[in-house]
mmCIF file of C-alpha atoms in Angstrom:
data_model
loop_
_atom_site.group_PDB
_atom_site.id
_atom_site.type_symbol
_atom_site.label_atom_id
_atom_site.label_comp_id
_atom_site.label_asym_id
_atom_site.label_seq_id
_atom_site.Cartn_x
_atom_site.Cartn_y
_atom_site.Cartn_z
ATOM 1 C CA UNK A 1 5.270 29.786 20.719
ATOM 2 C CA UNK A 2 5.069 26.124 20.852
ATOM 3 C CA UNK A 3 2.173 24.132 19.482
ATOM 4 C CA UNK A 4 0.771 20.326 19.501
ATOM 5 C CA UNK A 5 0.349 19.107 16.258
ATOM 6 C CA UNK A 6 -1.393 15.676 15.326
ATOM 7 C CA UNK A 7 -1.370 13.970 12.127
ATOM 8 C CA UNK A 8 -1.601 10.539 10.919
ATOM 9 C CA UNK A 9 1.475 8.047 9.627
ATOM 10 C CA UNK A 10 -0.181 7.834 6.344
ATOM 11 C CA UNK A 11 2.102 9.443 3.468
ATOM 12 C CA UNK A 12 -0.177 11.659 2.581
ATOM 13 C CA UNK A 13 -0.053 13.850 6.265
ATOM 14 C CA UNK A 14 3.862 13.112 6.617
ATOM 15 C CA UNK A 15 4.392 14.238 3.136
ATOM 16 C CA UNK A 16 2.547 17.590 3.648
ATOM 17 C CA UNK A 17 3.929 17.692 7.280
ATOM 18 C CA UNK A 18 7.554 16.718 7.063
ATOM 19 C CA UNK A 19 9.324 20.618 6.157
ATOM 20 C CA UNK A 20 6.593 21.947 8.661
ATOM 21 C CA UNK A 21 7.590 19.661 11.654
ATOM 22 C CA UNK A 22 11.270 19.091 10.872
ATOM 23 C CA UNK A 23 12.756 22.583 10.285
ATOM 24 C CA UNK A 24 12.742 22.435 6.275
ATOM 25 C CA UNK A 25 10.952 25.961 6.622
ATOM 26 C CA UNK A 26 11.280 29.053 8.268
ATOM 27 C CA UNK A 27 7.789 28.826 10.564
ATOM 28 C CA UNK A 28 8.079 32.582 12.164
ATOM 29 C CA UNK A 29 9.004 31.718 15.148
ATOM 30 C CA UNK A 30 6.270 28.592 16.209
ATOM 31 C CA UNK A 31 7.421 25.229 17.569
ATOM 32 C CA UNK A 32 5.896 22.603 16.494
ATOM 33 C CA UNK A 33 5.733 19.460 18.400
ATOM 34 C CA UNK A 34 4.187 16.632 16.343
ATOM 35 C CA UNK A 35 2.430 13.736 17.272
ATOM 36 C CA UNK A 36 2.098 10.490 15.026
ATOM 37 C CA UNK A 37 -1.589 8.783 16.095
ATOM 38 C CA UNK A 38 -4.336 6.771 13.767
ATOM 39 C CA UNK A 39 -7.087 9.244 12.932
ATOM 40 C CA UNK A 40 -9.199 7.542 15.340
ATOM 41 C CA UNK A 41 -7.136 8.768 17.921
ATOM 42 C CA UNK A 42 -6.703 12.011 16.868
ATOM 43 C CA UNK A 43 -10.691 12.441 16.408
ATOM 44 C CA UNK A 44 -11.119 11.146 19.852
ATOM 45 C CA UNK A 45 -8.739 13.459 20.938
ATOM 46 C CA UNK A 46 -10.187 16.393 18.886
ATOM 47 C CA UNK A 47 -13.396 15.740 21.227
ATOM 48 C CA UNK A 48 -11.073 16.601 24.113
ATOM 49 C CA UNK A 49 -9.606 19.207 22.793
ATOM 50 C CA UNK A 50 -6.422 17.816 23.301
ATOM 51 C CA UNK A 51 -4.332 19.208 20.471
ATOM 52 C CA UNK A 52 -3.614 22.504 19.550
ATOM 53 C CA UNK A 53 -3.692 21.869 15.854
ATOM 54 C CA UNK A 54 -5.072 18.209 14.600
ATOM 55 C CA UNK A 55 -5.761 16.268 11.128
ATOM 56 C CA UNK A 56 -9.359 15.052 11.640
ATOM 57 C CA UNK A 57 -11.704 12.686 9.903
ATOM 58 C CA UNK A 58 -14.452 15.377 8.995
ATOM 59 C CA UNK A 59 -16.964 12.788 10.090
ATOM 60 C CA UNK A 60 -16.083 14.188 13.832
ATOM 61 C CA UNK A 61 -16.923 17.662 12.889
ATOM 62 C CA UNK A 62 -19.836 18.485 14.453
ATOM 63 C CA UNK A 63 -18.694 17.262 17.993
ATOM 64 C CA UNK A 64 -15.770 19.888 17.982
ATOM 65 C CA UNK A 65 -17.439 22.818 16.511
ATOM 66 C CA UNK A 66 -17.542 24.439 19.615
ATOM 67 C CA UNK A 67 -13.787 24.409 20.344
ATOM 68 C CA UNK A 68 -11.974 24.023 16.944
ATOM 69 C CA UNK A 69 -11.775 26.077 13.099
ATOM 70 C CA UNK A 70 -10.618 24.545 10.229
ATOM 71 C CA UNK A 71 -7.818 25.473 8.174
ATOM 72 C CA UNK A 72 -8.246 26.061 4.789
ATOM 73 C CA UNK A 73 -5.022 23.937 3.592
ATOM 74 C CA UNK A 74 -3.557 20.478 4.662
ATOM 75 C CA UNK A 75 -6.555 18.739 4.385
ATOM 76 C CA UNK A 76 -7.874 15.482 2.325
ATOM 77 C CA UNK A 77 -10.809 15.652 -0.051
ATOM 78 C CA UNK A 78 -11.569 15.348 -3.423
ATOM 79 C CA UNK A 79 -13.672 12.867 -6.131
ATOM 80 C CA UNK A 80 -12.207 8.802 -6.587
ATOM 81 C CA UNK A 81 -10.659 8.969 -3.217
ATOM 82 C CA UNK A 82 -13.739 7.675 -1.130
ATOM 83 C CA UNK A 83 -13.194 4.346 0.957
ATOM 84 C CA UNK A 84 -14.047 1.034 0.032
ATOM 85 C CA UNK A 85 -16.354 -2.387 1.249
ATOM 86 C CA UNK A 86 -14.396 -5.188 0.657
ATOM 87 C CA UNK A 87 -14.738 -8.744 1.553
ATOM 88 C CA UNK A 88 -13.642 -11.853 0.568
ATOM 89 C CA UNK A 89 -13.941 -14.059 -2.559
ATOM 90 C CA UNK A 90 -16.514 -16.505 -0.297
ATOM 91 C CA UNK A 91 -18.207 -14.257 0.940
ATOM 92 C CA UNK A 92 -18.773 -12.193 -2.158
ATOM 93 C CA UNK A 93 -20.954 -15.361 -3.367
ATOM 94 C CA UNK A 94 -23.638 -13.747 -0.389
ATOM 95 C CA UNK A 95 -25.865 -10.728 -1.130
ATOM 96 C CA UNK A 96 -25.155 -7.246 0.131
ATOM 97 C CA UNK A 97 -29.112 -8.190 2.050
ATOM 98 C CA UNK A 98 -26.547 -11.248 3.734
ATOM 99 C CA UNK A 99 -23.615 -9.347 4.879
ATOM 100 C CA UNK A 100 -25.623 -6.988 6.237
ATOM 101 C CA UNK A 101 -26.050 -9.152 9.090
ATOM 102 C CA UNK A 102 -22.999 -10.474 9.383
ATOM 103 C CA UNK A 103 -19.854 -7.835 11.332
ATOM 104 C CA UNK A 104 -18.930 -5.046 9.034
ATOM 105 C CA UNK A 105 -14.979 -3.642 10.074
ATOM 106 C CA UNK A 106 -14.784 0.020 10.277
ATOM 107 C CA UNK A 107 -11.857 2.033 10.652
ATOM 108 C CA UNK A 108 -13.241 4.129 13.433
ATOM 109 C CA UNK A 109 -16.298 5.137 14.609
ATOM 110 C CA UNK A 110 -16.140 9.038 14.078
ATOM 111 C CA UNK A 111 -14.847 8.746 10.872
ATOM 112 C CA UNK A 112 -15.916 10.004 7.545
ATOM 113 C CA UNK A 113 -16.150 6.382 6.425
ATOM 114 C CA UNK A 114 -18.368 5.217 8.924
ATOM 115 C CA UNK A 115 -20.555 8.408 8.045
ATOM 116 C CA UNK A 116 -20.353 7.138 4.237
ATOM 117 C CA UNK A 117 -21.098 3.047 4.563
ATOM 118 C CA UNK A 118 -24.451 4.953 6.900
ATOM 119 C CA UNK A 119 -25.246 6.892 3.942
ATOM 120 C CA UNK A 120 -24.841 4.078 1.170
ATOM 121 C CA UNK A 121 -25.698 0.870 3.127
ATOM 122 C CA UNK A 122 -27.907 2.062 6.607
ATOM 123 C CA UNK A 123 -28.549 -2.006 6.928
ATOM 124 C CA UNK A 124 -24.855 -2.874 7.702
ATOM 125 C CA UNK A 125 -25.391 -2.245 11.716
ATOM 126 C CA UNK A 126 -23.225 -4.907 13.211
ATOM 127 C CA UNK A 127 -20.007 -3.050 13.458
ATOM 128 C CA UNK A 128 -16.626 -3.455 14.686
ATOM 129 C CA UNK A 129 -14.627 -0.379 14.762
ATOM 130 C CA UNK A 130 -10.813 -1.278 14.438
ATOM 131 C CA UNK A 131 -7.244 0.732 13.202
ATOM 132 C CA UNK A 132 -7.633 1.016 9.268
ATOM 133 C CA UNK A 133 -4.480 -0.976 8.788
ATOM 134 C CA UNK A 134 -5.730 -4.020 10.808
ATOM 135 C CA UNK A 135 -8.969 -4.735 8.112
ATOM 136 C CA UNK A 136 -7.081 -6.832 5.876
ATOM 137 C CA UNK A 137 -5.840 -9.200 8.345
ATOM 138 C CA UNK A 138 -9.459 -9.056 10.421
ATOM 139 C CA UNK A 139 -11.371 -10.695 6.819
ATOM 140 C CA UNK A 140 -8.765 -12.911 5.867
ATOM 141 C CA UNK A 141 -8.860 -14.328 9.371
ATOM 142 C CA UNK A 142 -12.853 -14.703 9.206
ATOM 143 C CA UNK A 143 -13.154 -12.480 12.137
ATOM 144 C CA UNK A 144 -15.664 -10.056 10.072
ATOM 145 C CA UNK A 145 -17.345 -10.740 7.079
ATOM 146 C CA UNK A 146 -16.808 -7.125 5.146
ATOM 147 C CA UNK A 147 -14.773 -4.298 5.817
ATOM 148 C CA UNK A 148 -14.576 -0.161 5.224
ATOM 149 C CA UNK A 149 -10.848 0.415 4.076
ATOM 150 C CA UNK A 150 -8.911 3.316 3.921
ATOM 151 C CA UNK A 151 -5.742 4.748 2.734
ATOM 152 C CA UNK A 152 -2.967 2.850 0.762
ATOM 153 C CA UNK A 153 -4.935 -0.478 1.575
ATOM 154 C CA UNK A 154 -7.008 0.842 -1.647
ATOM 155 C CA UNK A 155 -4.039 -0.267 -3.572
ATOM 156 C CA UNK A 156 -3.059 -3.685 -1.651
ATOM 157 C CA UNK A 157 -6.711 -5.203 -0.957
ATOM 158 C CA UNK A 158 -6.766 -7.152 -4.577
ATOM 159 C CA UNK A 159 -3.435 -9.083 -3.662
ATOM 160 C CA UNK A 160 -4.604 -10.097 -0.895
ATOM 161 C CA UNK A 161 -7.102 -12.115 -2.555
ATOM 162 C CA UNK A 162 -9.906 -9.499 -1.157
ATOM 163 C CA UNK A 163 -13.091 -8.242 -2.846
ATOM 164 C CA UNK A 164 -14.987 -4.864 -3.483
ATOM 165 C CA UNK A 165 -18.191 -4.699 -3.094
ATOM 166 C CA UNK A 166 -19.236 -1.016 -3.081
ATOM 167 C CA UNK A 167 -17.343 1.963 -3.803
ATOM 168 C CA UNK A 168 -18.790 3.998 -0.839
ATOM 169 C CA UNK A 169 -17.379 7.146 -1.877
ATOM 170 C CA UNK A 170 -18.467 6.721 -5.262
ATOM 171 C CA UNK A 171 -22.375 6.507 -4.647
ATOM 172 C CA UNK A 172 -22.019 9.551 -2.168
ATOM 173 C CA UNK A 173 -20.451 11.603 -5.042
ATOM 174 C CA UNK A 174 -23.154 10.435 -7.412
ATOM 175 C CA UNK A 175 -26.005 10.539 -5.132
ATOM 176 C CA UNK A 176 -25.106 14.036 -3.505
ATOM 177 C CA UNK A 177 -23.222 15.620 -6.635
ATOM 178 C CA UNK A 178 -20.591 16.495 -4.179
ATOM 179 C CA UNK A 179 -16.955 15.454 -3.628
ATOM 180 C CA UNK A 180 -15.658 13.825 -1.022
ATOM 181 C CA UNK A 181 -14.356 15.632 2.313
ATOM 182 C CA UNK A 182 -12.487 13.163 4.149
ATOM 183 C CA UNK A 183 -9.745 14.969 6.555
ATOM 184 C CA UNK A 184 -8.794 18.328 7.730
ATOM 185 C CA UNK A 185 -6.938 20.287 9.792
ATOM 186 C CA UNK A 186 -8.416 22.089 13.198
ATOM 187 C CA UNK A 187 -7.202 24.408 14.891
ATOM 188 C CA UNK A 188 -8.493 25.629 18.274
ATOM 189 C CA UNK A 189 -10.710 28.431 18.182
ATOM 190 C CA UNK A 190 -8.798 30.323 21.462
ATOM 191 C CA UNK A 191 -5.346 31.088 19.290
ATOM 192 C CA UNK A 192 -6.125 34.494 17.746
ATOM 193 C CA UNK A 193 -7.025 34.382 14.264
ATOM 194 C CA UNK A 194 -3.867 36.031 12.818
ATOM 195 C CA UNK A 195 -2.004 32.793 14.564
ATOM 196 C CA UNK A 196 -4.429 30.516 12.784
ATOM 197 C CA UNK A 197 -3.923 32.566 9.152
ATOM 198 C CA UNK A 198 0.023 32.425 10.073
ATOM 199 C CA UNK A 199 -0.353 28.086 10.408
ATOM 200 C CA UNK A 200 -2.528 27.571 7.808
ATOM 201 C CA UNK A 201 0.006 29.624 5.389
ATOM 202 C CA UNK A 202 3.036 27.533 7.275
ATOM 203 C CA UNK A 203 0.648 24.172 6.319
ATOM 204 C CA UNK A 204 0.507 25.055 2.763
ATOM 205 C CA UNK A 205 4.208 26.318 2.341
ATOM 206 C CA UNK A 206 5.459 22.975 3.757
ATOM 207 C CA UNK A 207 3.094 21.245 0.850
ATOM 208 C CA UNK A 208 4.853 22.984 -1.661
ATOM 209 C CA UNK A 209 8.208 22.167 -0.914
ATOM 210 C CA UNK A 210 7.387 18.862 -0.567
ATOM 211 C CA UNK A 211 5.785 18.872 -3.794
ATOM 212 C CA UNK A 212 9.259 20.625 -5.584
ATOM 213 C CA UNK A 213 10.863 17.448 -3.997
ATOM 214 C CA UNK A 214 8.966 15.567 -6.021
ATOM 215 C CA UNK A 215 9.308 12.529 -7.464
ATOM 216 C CA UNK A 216 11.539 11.592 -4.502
ATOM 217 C CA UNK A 217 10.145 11.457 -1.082
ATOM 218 C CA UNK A 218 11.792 11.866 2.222
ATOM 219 C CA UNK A 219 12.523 9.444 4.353
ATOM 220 C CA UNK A 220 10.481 11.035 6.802
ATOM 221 C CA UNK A 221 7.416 9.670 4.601
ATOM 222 C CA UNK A 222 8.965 6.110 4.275
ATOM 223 C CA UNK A 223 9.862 5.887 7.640
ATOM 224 C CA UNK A 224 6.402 5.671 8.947
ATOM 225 C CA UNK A 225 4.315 3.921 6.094
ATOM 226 C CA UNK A 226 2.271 1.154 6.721
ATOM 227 C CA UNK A 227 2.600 0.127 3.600
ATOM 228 C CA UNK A 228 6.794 0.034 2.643
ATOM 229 C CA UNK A 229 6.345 0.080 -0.967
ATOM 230 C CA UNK A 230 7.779 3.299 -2.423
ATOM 231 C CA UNK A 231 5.478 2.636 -5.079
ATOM 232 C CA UNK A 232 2.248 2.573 -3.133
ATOM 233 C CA UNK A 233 3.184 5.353 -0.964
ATOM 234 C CA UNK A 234 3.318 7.598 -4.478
ATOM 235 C CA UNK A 235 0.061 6.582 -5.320
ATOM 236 C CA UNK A 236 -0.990 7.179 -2.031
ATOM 237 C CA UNK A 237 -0.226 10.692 -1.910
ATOM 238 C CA UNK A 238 -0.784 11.187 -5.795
ATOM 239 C CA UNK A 239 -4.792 10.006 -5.061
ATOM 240 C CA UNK A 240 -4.980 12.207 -1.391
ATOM 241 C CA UNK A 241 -2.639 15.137 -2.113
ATOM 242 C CA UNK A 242 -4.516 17.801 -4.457
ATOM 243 C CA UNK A 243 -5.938 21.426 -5.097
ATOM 244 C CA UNK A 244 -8.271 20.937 -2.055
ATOM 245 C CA UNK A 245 -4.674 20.249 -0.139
ATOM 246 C CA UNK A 246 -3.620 23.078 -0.961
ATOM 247 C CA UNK A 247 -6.883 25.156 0.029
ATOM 248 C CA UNK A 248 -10.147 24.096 0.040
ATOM 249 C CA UNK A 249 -11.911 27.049 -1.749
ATOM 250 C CA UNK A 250 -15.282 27.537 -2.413
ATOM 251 C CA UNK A 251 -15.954 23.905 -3.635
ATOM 252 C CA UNK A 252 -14.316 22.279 -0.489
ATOM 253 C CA UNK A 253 -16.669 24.076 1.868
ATOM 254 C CA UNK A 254 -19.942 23.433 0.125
ATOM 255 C CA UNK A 255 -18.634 19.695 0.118
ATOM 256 C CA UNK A 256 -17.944 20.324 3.993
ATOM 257 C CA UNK A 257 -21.620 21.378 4.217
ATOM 258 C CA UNK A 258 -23.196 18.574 2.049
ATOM 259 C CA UNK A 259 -21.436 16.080 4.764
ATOM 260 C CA UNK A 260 -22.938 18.479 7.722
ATOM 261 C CA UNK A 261 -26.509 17.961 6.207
ATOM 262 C CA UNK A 262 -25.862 14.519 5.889
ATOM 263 C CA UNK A 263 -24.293 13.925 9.325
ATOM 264 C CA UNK A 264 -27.665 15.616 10.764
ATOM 265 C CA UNK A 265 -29.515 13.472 8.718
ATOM 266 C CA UNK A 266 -28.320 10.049 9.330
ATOM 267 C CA UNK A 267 -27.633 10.948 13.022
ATOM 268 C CA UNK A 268 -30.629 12.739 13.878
ATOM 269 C CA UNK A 269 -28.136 15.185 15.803
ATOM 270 C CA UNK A 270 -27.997 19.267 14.868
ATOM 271 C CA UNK A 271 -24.550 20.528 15.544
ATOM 272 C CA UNK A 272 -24.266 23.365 17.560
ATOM 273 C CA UNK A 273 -24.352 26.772 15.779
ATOM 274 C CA UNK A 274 -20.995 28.470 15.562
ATOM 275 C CA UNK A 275 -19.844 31.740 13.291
ATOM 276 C CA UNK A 276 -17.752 29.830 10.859
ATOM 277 C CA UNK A 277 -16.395 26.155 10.225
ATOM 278 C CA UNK A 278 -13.319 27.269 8.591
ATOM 279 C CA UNK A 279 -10.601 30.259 8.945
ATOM 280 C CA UNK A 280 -11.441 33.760 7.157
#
């Protein structure tokens, strides 16, 4: 059996993916055939249903209900790990009241993040949704006045000269006593369910020896950072890469169903009712 799988270039999804995808396991007898897109992308494509198997920003979640599960491992959650409004030094001289009228950058529009600067900041309405890696460069150049980042550019924003103004993740956690699901992994709902047991185990075996690599990473991670700094990558995966990887339990879901309530909330839009959101 072959099988599509998406995931992002960010070190955390290679590092989890790389013996899955690359024969560094024994996978029972399932291809995989990967495919390296933004999140974005691969939430767009989730709407589709074009993947078999996809990393998603859970802030898509209730559009693909209806045709995708979620896996219980693989996935990106957790407390501290929330993204970030930034801007620059000149800017942070305005009030939050200010640069809410001025373009905010957002790395996507289905994204948890986007679902998170809603939740904190509902004023901030003139958006520009653009790649996560491409914020940076889009406030030094003037061509928005705050941005939502993501990823490793938690760790690179202060060289750069750049600002924070909220920790986004931060007042959801404290406001909603909840912790933060930002990515899993779907799977589509037609593969019987002892296929979609048999991945998710494959997901979590290829975390763990990745994580008896440890501390070197493959060059399968480095090869596709954004951000080339061995150091950064580590950090990257140390913040992203945790027990709600691995599975994510009891806790995980509840934190999947604070962000459902919340979605319905700040969207006014009632997913459609389906007999689970994740795997048995």
């Amino acid at each position: 059996m072959k099988l599509s799988i998406g995931f992002s270039p960010c070190p955390n999804d290679t590092f989890i993916f790389d013996a899955l995808v690359n024969g560094k396991i024994d996978t029972g007898g399932i291809e995989f055939e990967p495919v390296l897109e933004d999140v974005q992308t691969l939430n767009q494509w989730a709407i589709q249903g074009r993947l078999d198997v996809t990393k998603i920003s859970y802030g898509v979640l209730p559009n693909i209900l209806s045709h995708y599960a979620m896996l219980n491992s693989g996935g990106a959650m957790g407390r501290g790990v929330g993204p970030l409004l930034i801007t620059t030094a000149d800017n942070s001289q305005l009030s939050i009241e200010q640069l809410s009228q001025l373009p905010v950058a957002i790395p996507g529009e289905n994204t948890t993040a986007h679902l998170l600067l809603s939740h904190a900041l509902p004023a901030f309405q003139q958006k520009k949704f653009m790649l996560f890696h491409e914020i940076e460069d889009a406030l030094i150049a003037g061509e928005v006045a705050s941005g939502v980042i993501i990823h490793e550019n938690r760790f690179t924003y202060a060289d750069k000269g750049l600002v924070l103004l909220n920790d986004l993740g931060k007042f959801w956690e404290e406001s909603l006593n909840s912790p933060i699901p930002l990515g899993g992994i779907a799977m589509k709902r037609t593969f019987p369910l002892d296929i979609q047991r048999q991945v998710d185990q494959l997901i979590q075996s290829s975390l763990r020896q990745a994580e008896e690599a440890l501390p070197e990473l493959s060059s399968y991670v480095q090869l596709h950072a954004h951000e080339m700094d061995p150091s950064v990558q580590r950090m990257h995966i140390d913040l992203y890469v945790n027990e709600f990887s691995r599975n994510a339990g009891a806790e995980g879901k509840h934190a999947v169903s604070v962000l459902m309530d919340a979605y319905q909330r700040l969207r006014g839009i009632t997913p459609d009712a389906v007999p689970n959101i994740f795997i048995d």
